[in-house]
mmCIF file of C-alpha atoms in Angstrom:
data_model
loop_
_atom_site.group_PDB
_atom_site.id
_atom_site.type_symbol
_atom_site.label_atom_id
_atom_site.label_comp_id
_atom_site.label_asym_id
_atom_site.label_seq_id
_atom_site.Cartn_x
_atom_site.Cartn_y
_atom_site.Cartn_z
ATOM 1 C CA UNK N 30 -0.023 0.015 0.017
ATOM 2 C CA UNK N 31 2.852 2.364 0.836
ATOM 3 C CA UNK N 32 4.540 1.500 -2.529
ATOM 4 C CA UNK N 33 1.307 2.280 -4.348
ATOM 5 C CA UNK N 34 1.018 5.684 -2.673
ATOM 6 C CA UNK N 35 4.595 6.507 -3.695
ATOM 7 C CA UNK N 36 3.890 5.451 -7.275
ATOM 8 C CA UNK N 37 0.812 7.716 -7.476
ATOM 9 C CA UNK N 38 2.712 10.648 -6.081
ATOM 10 C CA UNK N 39 5.536 10.056 -8.586
ATOM 11 C CA UNK N 40 3.080 9.978 -11.544
ATOM 12 C CA UNK N 41 1.397 13.156 -10.310
ATOM 13 C CA UNK N 42 4.806 14.875 -10.113
ATOM 14 C CA UNK N 43 5.665 13.695 -13.532
ATOM 15 C CA UNK N 44 2.477 15.123 -15.004
ATOM 16 C CA UNK N 45 3.054 18.468 -13.287
ATOM 17 C CA UNK N 46 6.668 18.520 -14.607
ATOM 18 C CA UNK N 47 5.456 17.905 -18.166
ATOM 19 C CA UNK N 48 2.895 20.683 -17.854
ATOM 20 C CA UNK N 49 5.492 23.160 -16.582
ATOM 21 C CA UNK N 50 7.872 22.186 -19.402
ATOM 22 C CA UNK N 51 5.138 22.860 -22.009
ATOM 23 C CA UNK N 52 4.493 26.372 -20.559
ATOM 24 C CA UNK N 53 8.216 27.109 -20.425
ATOM 25 C CA UNK N 54 8.512 25.931 -24.038
ATOM 26 C CA UNK N 55 5.689 28.308 -25.114
ATOM 27 C CA UNK N 56 6.982 31.255 -23.124
ATOM 28 C CA UNK N 57 10.519 30.771 -24.480
ATOM 29 C CA UNK N 58 9.196 30.601 -27.983
ATOM 30 C CA UNK N 59 7.413 33.895 -27.385
ATOM 31 C CA UNK N 60 10.360 35.680 -25.828
ATOM 32 C CA UNK N 61 13.218 34.329 -28.036
ATOM 33 C CA UNK N 62 11.740 32.507 -30.956
ATOM 34 C CA UNK N 63 15.029 32.377 -32.878
ATOM 35 C CA UNK N 64 16.982 30.833 -30.039
ATOM 36 C CA UNK N 65 14.272 28.239 -29.452
ATOM 37 C CA UNK N 66 14.038 27.190 -33.049
ATOM 38 C CA UNK N 67 17.798 26.678 -33.321
ATOM 39 C CA UNK N 68 17.676 24.364 -30.266
ATOM 40 C CA UNK N 69 14.787 22.336 -31.465
ATOM 41 C CA UNK N 70 14.861 20.855 -34.957
ATOM 42 C CA UNK N 71 11.190 19.723 -35.135
ATOM 43 C CA UNK N 72 8.311 22.216 -35.249
ATOM 44 C CA UNK N 73 6.486 22.716 -31.944
ATOM 45 C CA UNK N 74 3.175 20.886 -31.389
ATOM 46 C CA UNK N 75 -0.068 22.664 -32.161
ATOM 47 C CA UNK N 76 -1.009 23.329 -28.547
ATOM 48 C CA UNK N 77 2.424 25.052 -27.933
ATOM 49 C CA UNK N 78 1.884 27.249 -31.007
ATOM 50 C CA UNK N 79 -1.547 28.195 -29.730
ATOM 51 C CA UNK N 80 -0.119 29.270 -26.370
ATOM 52 C CA UNK N 81 2.659 31.256 -28.145
ATOM 53 C CA UNK N 82 0.145 33.126 -30.238
ATOM 54 C CA UNK N 83 -1.842 33.973 -27.133
ATOM 55 C CA UNK N 84 1.297 35.379 -25.455
ATOM 56 C CA UNK N 85 2.220 37.333 -28.521
ATOM 57 C CA UNK N 86 -1.253 38.852 -28.607
ATOM 58 C CA UNK N 87 -1.074 39.860 -24.982
ATOM 59 C CA UNK N 88 2.395 41.351 -25.539
ATOM 60 C CA UNK N 89 1.073 43.351 -28.450
ATOM 61 C CA UNK N 90 -1.747 44.790 -26.323
ATOM 62 C CA UNK N 91 0.636 45.591 -23.507
ATOM 63 C CA UNK N 92 3.007 47.443 -25.882
ATOM 64 C CA UNK N 93 0.180 49.382 -27.486
ATOM 65 C CA UNK N 94 -1.058 50.548 -24.053
ATOM 66 C CA UNK N 95 2.387 51.651 -22.974
ATOM 67 C CA UNK N 96 2.996 53.629 -26.131
ATOM 68 C CA UNK N 97 0.410 56.294 -25.264
ATOM 69 C CA UNK N 98 1.888 59.845 -25.154
ATOM 70 C CA UNK N 99 2.327 61.265 -21.619
ATOM 71 C CA UNK N 100 1.126 64.638 -20.358
ATOM 72 C CA UNK N 101 3.147 67.805 -20.860
ATOM 73 C CA UNK N 102 4.327 69.310 -17.541
ATOM 74 C CA UNK N 103 2.098 72.157 -16.391
ATOM 75 C CA UNK N 104 -0.613 71.497 -19.015
ATOM 76 C CA UNK N 105 -3.666 70.070 -17.377
ATOM 77 C CA UNK N 106 -5.799 70.585 -20.436
ATOM 78 C CA UNK N 107 -3.831 68.163 -22.643
ATOM 79 C CA UNK N 108 -5.585 64.974 -23.667
ATOM 80 C CA UNK N 109 -4.607 62.181 -21.383
ATOM 81 C CA UNK N 110 -3.857 58.616 -22.385
ATOM 82 C CA UNK N 111 -6.938 56.390 -21.827
ATOM 83 C CA UNK N 112 -4.821 54.070 -19.587
ATOM 84 C CA UNK N 113 -3.893 56.996 -17.286
ATOM 85 C CA UNK N 114 -7.403 57.468 -15.986
ATOM 86 C CA UNK N 115 -6.666 61.202 -15.802
ATOM 87 C CA UNK N 116 -9.542 63.370 -14.540
ATOM 88 C CA UNK N 117 -8.785 66.936 -13.579
ATOM 89 C CA UNK N 118 -12.145 67.220 -11.852
ATOM 90 C CA UNK N 119 -10.958 64.675 -9.212
ATOM 91 C CA UNK N 120 -8.006 66.878 -8.303
ATOM 92 C CA UNK N 121 -6.166 64.208 -6.322
ATOM 93 C CA UNK N 122 -2.492 63.482 -5.938
ATOM 94 C CA UNK N 123 -2.491 61.153 -8.940
ATOM 95 C CA UNK N 124 -3.793 63.957 -11.142
ATOM 96 C CA UNK N 125 -1.190 66.415 -9.755
ATOM 97 C CA UNK N 126 1.667 64.049 -10.465
ATOM 98 C CA UNK N 127 0.388 63.294 -13.987
ATOM 99 C CA UNK N 128 0.539 66.952 -14.846
ATOM 100 C CA UNK N 129 3.382 68.410 -12.753
ATOM 101 C CA UNK N 130 5.657 65.359 -12.408
ATOM 102 C CA UNK N 131 5.313 63.464 -15.697
ATOM 103 C CA UNK N 132 8.823 62.005 -15.636
ATOM 104 C CA UNK N 133 9.120 58.237 -14.825
ATOM 105 C CA UNK N 134 10.527 57.122 -11.438
ATOM 106 C CA UNK N 135 13.917 56.281 -12.916
ATOM 107 C CA UNK N 136 14.402 59.701 -14.486
ATOM 108 C CA UNK N 137 17.248 61.592 -12.709
ATOM 109 C CA UNK N 138 16.770 65.311 -12.168
ATOM 110 C CA UNK N 139 18.005 67.862 -9.701
ATOM 111 C CA UNK N 140 15.013 70.216 -10.286
ATOM 112 C CA UNK N 141 12.016 68.216 -9.249
ATOM 113 C CA UNK N 142 8.991 70.293 -8.379
ATOM 114 C CA UNK N 143 7.570 67.683 -6.039
ATOM 115 C CA UNK N 144 8.706 65.743 -2.962
ATOM 116 C CA UNK N 145 6.940 62.573 -1.913
ATOM 117 C CA UNK N 146 6.563 61.415 1.648
ATOM 118 C CA UNK N 147 7.720 57.833 1.989
ATOM 119 C CA UNK N 148 4.916 55.456 1.009
ATOM 120 C CA UNK N 149 2.969 54.005 3.935
ATOM 121 C CA UNK N 150 4.665 56.224 6.497
ATOM 122 C CA UNK N 151 1.551 58.225 7.452
ATOM 123 C CA UNK N 152 -1.983 57.141 8.146
ATOM 124 C CA UNK N 153 -5.317 58.944 7.719
ATOM 125 C CA UNK N 154 -7.230 59.722 10.933
ATOM 126 C CA UNK N 155 -9.267 62.912 10.178
ATOM 127 C CA UNK N 156 -12.804 63.195 8.865
ATOM 128 C CA UNK N 157 -11.411 64.785 5.667
ATOM 129 C CA UNK N 158 -9.187 62.591 3.518
ATOM 130 C CA UNK N 159 -8.083 65.188 0.889
ATOM 131 C CA UNK N 160 -6.643 68.482 1.944
ATOM 132 C CA UNK N 161 -4.000 71.003 0.979
ATOM 133 C CA UNK N 162 -2.574 74.349 1.992
ATOM 134 C CA UNK N 163 0.612 76.276 2.692
ATOM 135 C CA UNK N 164 2.650 74.787 5.530
ATOM 136 C CA UNK N 165 3.284 76.159 8.969
ATOM 137 C CA UNK N 166 5.804 74.033 10.845
ATOM 138 C CA UNK N 167 6.606 72.945 14.389
ATOM 139 C CA UNK N 168 9.656 70.866 15.474
ATOM 140 C CA UNK N 169 9.209 69.274 18.888
ATOM 141 C CA UNK N 170 9.919 66.005 20.576
ATOM 142 C CA UNK N 171 7.358 64.417 22.934
ATOM 143 C CA UNK N 172 6.196 67.965 23.921
ATOM 144 C CA UNK N 173 3.342 69.818 22.307
ATOM 145 C CA UNK N 174 2.927 73.391 23.686
ATOM 146 C CA UNK N 175 3.781 74.893 20.287
ATOM 147 C CA UNK N 176 1.286 72.599 18.579
ATOM 148 C CA UNK N 177 -1.490 74.139 20.726
ATOM 149 C CA UNK N 178 -0.102 77.610 20.236
ATOM 150 C CA UNK N 179 -0.104 77.252 16.462
ATOM 151 C CA UNK N 180 -3.583 75.701 16.212
ATOM 152 C CA UNK N 181 -4.960 78.439 18.503
ATOM 153 C CA UNK N 182 -4.162 80.973 15.722
ATOM 154 C CA UNK N 183 -6.284 81.566 12.631
ATOM 155 C CA UNK N 184 -5.353 78.817 10.182
ATOM 156 C CA UNK N 185 -6.434 80.584 6.977
ATOM 157 C CA UNK N 186 -6.429 77.285 5.098
ATOM 158 C CA UNK N 187 -2.919 76.261 6.144
ATOM 159 C CA UNK N 188 -1.566 72.836 7.010
ATOM 160 C CA UNK N 189 0.336 72.422 10.309
ATOM 161 C CA UNK N 190 3.269 70.073 9.763
ATOM 162 C CA UNK N 191 4.647 68.789 13.113
ATOM 163 C CA UNK N 192 7.984 66.989 13.161
ATOM 164 C CA UNK N 193 7.817 65.019 16.417
ATOM 165 C CA UNK N 194 10.972 63.049 15.590
ATOM 166 C CA UNK N 195 8.895 59.968 14.806
ATOM 167 C CA UNK N 196 8.422 59.243 18.465
ATOM 168 C CA UNK N 197 5.904 56.461 19.245
ATOM 169 C CA UNK N 198 6.034 56.972 23.046
ATOM 170 C CA UNK N 199 3.234 59.581 23.378
ATOM 171 C CA UNK N 200 0.639 61.540 21.440
ATOM 172 C CA UNK N 201 1.180 65.117 20.136
ATOM 173 C CA UNK N 202 -2.461 65.693 19.119
ATOM 174 C CA UNK N 203 -5.872 64.736 20.611
ATOM 175 C CA UNK N 204 -9.468 65.456 19.819
ATOM 176 C CA UNK N 205 -9.445 68.835 21.613
ATOM 177 C CA UNK N 206 -6.595 70.177 19.473
ATOM 178 C CA UNK N 207 -8.145 68.712 16.338
ATOM 179 C CA UNK N 208 -11.429 70.468 17.132
ATOM 180 C CA UNK N 209 -9.464 73.670 17.770
ATOM 181 C CA UNK N 210 -7.805 73.353 14.400
ATOM 182 C CA UNK N 211 -11.103 72.933 12.643
ATOM 183 C CA UNK N 212 -12.707 75.863 14.488
ATOM 184 C CA UNK N 213 -9.841 78.130 13.545
ATOM 185 C CA UNK N 214 -9.804 77.296 9.891
ATOM 186 C CA UNK N 215 -6.804 75.019 9.510
ATOM 187 C CA UNK N 216 -6.998 72.731 6.444
ATOM 188 C CA UNK N 217 -5.153 69.867 8.122
ATOM 189 C CA UNK N 218 -2.443 68.594 10.437
ATOM 190 C CA UNK N 219 0.399 66.265 9.450
ATOM 191 C CA UNK N 220 2.361 64.765 12.346
ATOM 192 C CA UNK N 221 5.618 62.869 12.318
ATOM 193 C CA UNK N 222 4.530 61.288 15.561
ATOM 194 C CA UNK N 223 1.466 59.900 17.265
ATOM 195 C CA UNK N 224 -2.041 61.069 18.191
ATOM 196 C CA UNK N 225 -4.777 59.843 20.497
ATOM 197 C CA UNK N 226 -8.597 59.960 20.602
ATOM 198 C CA UNK N 227 -8.503 58.564 17.075
ATOM 199 C CA UNK N 228 -12.254 57.620 16.974
ATOM 200 C CA UNK N 229 -13.252 61.186 17.884
ATOM 201 C CA UNK N 230 -10.767 62.785 15.495
ATOM 202 C CA UNK N 231 -12.304 60.688 12.709
ATOM 203 C CA UNK N 232 -15.608 62.572 13.173
ATOM 204 C CA UNK N 233 -14.022 65.988 12.916
ATOM 205 C CA UNK N 234 -14.136 67.523 9.339
ATOM 206 C CA UNK N 235 -10.445 68.173 9.088
ATOM 207 C CA UNK N 236 -7.540 66.356 7.521
ATOM 208 C CA UNK N 237 -5.198 64.660 9.943
ATOM 209 C CA UNK N 238 -2.292 62.340 9.198
ATOM 210 C CA UNK N 239 0.082 60.769 11.714
ATOM 211 C CA UNK N 240 2.265 57.695 11.983
ATOM 212 C CA UNK N 241 0.294 55.880 14.707
ATOM 213 C CA UNK N 242 -1.864 56.202 17.761
ATOM 214 C CA UNK N 243 -0.782 56.293 21.424
ATOM 215 C CA UNK N 244 -3.040 56.821 24.499
ATOM 216 C CA UNK N 245 -0.414 58.732 26.551
ATOM 217 C CA UNK N 246 -0.358 62.506 26.341
ATOM 218 C CA UNK N 247 2.891 64.405 25.773
ATOM 219 C CA UNK N 248 4.960 66.511 28.109
ATOM 220 C CA UNK N 249 4.894 70.363 28.270
ATOM 221 C CA UNK N 250 8.461 71.128 29.421
ATOM 222 C CA UNK N 251 10.287 71.605 26.070
ATOM 223 C CA UNK N 252 8.147 73.580 23.606
ATOM 224 C CA UNK N 253 10.418 73.101 20.609
ATOM 225 C CA UNK N 254 10.621 75.630 17.736
ATOM 226 C CA UNK N 255 8.235 77.063 15.130
ATOM 227 C CA UNK N 256 8.398 78.029 11.508
ATOM 228 C CA UNK N 257 11.675 76.238 10.671
ATOM 229 C CA UNK N 258 12.448 73.692 7.969
ATOM 230 C CA UNK N 259 11.553 70.196 9.082
ATOM 231 C CA UNK N 260 12.797 66.935 7.489
ATOM 232 C CA UNK N 261 11.349 63.435 7.784
ATOM 233 C CA UNK N 262 10.188 60.511 5.661
ATOM 234 C CA UNK N 263 12.227 61.649 2.621
ATOM 235 C CA UNK N 264 10.909 65.259 2.454
ATOM 236 C CA UNK N 265 11.896 68.653 3.702
ATOM 237 C CA UNK N 266 9.061 71.080 4.451
ATOM 238 C CA UNK N 267 9.717 74.817 4.730
ATOM 239 C CA UNK N 268 7.234 77.377 6.017
ATOM 240 C CA UNK N 269 5.026 78.448 3.085
ATOM 241 C CA UNK N 270 5.576 75.264 1.033
ATOM 242 C CA UNK N 271 2.325 73.848 -0.283
ATOM 243 C CA UNK N 272 1.373 70.492 1.152
ATOM 244 C CA UNK N 273 -1.101 68.186 -0.674
ATOM 245 C CA UNK N 274 -2.581 65.062 0.924
ATOM 246 C CA UNK N 275 -5.097 62.374 0.165
ATOM 247 C CA UNK N 276 -5.374 58.582 0.552
ATOM 248 C CA UNK N 277 -2.530 58.145 -1.936
ATOM 249 C CA UNK N 278 -0.013 59.874 0.369
ATOM 250 C CA UNK N 279 1.488 63.349 0.904
ATOM 251 C CA UNK N 280 3.183 65.626 -1.638
ATOM 252 C CA UNK N 281 5.277 68.673 -0.795
ATOM 253 C CA UNK N 282 5.568 71.352 -3.448
ATOM 254 C CA UNK N 283 7.112 74.830 -3.498
ATOM 255 C CA UNK N 284 5.697 78.235 -2.637
ATOM 256 C CA UNK N 285 3.449 78.253 -5.724
ATOM 257 C CA UNK N 286 0.233 76.241 -5.687
ATOM 258 C CA UNK N 287 -0.266 73.462 -8.234
ATOM 259 C CA UNK N 288 -3.514 74.241 -10.085
ATOM 260 C CA UNK N 289 -5.435 71.813 -12.323
ATOM 261 C CA UNK N 290 -7.313 73.964 -14.749
#
């Protein structure tokens, strides 16, 4: 009985090996038909040719889709490639990058107009997921007096960017400060640190991003500094730089606002 089980397992493995070999044959014939023909003197079976034709058809469609012309930088009115899904009415980060950052990721340039916060570094917590505005900055570490001071001022549609050093030991923002920010007209708050009262902040109509939650409040001894350049997660934010945020991430621009007309 044990010998019979081994024999059945061997036959199943042999069938799988033949199937993999057929697929490899067809894929090799698609990628390097010349090299494959020189190695095999007889013509491939009909089923292999059918698979090769299918792969060639898929490759043709893929090449056709990738040959669409990109956007011209700064021209939001140009006709977009159908595969882009460009829609200026949506006004999200994807649309901004399509227009103002059309270069591919491997294009080397010293004059990029956009900086991108490291993917996955910040999470959404506010009741508004898409927000933007000129930056006001605070640099502090596990202390938030200047955060309260800033949010107590008229926001005028600005975004407060708080560099808390990435600390995960306490919260720099709670629901009271988030409510204060909304009342005073701030567009949003971006925190390189933690917040608390996450459930309540989610019901406040303001944009809030942070790296995580923590129930412990911060200290008040060392206030930090305001309106200075702050650097974290691959970007440097200076006071007055425009900050754009939605569910795709966070973009930092210059002093001029990116407009999709």
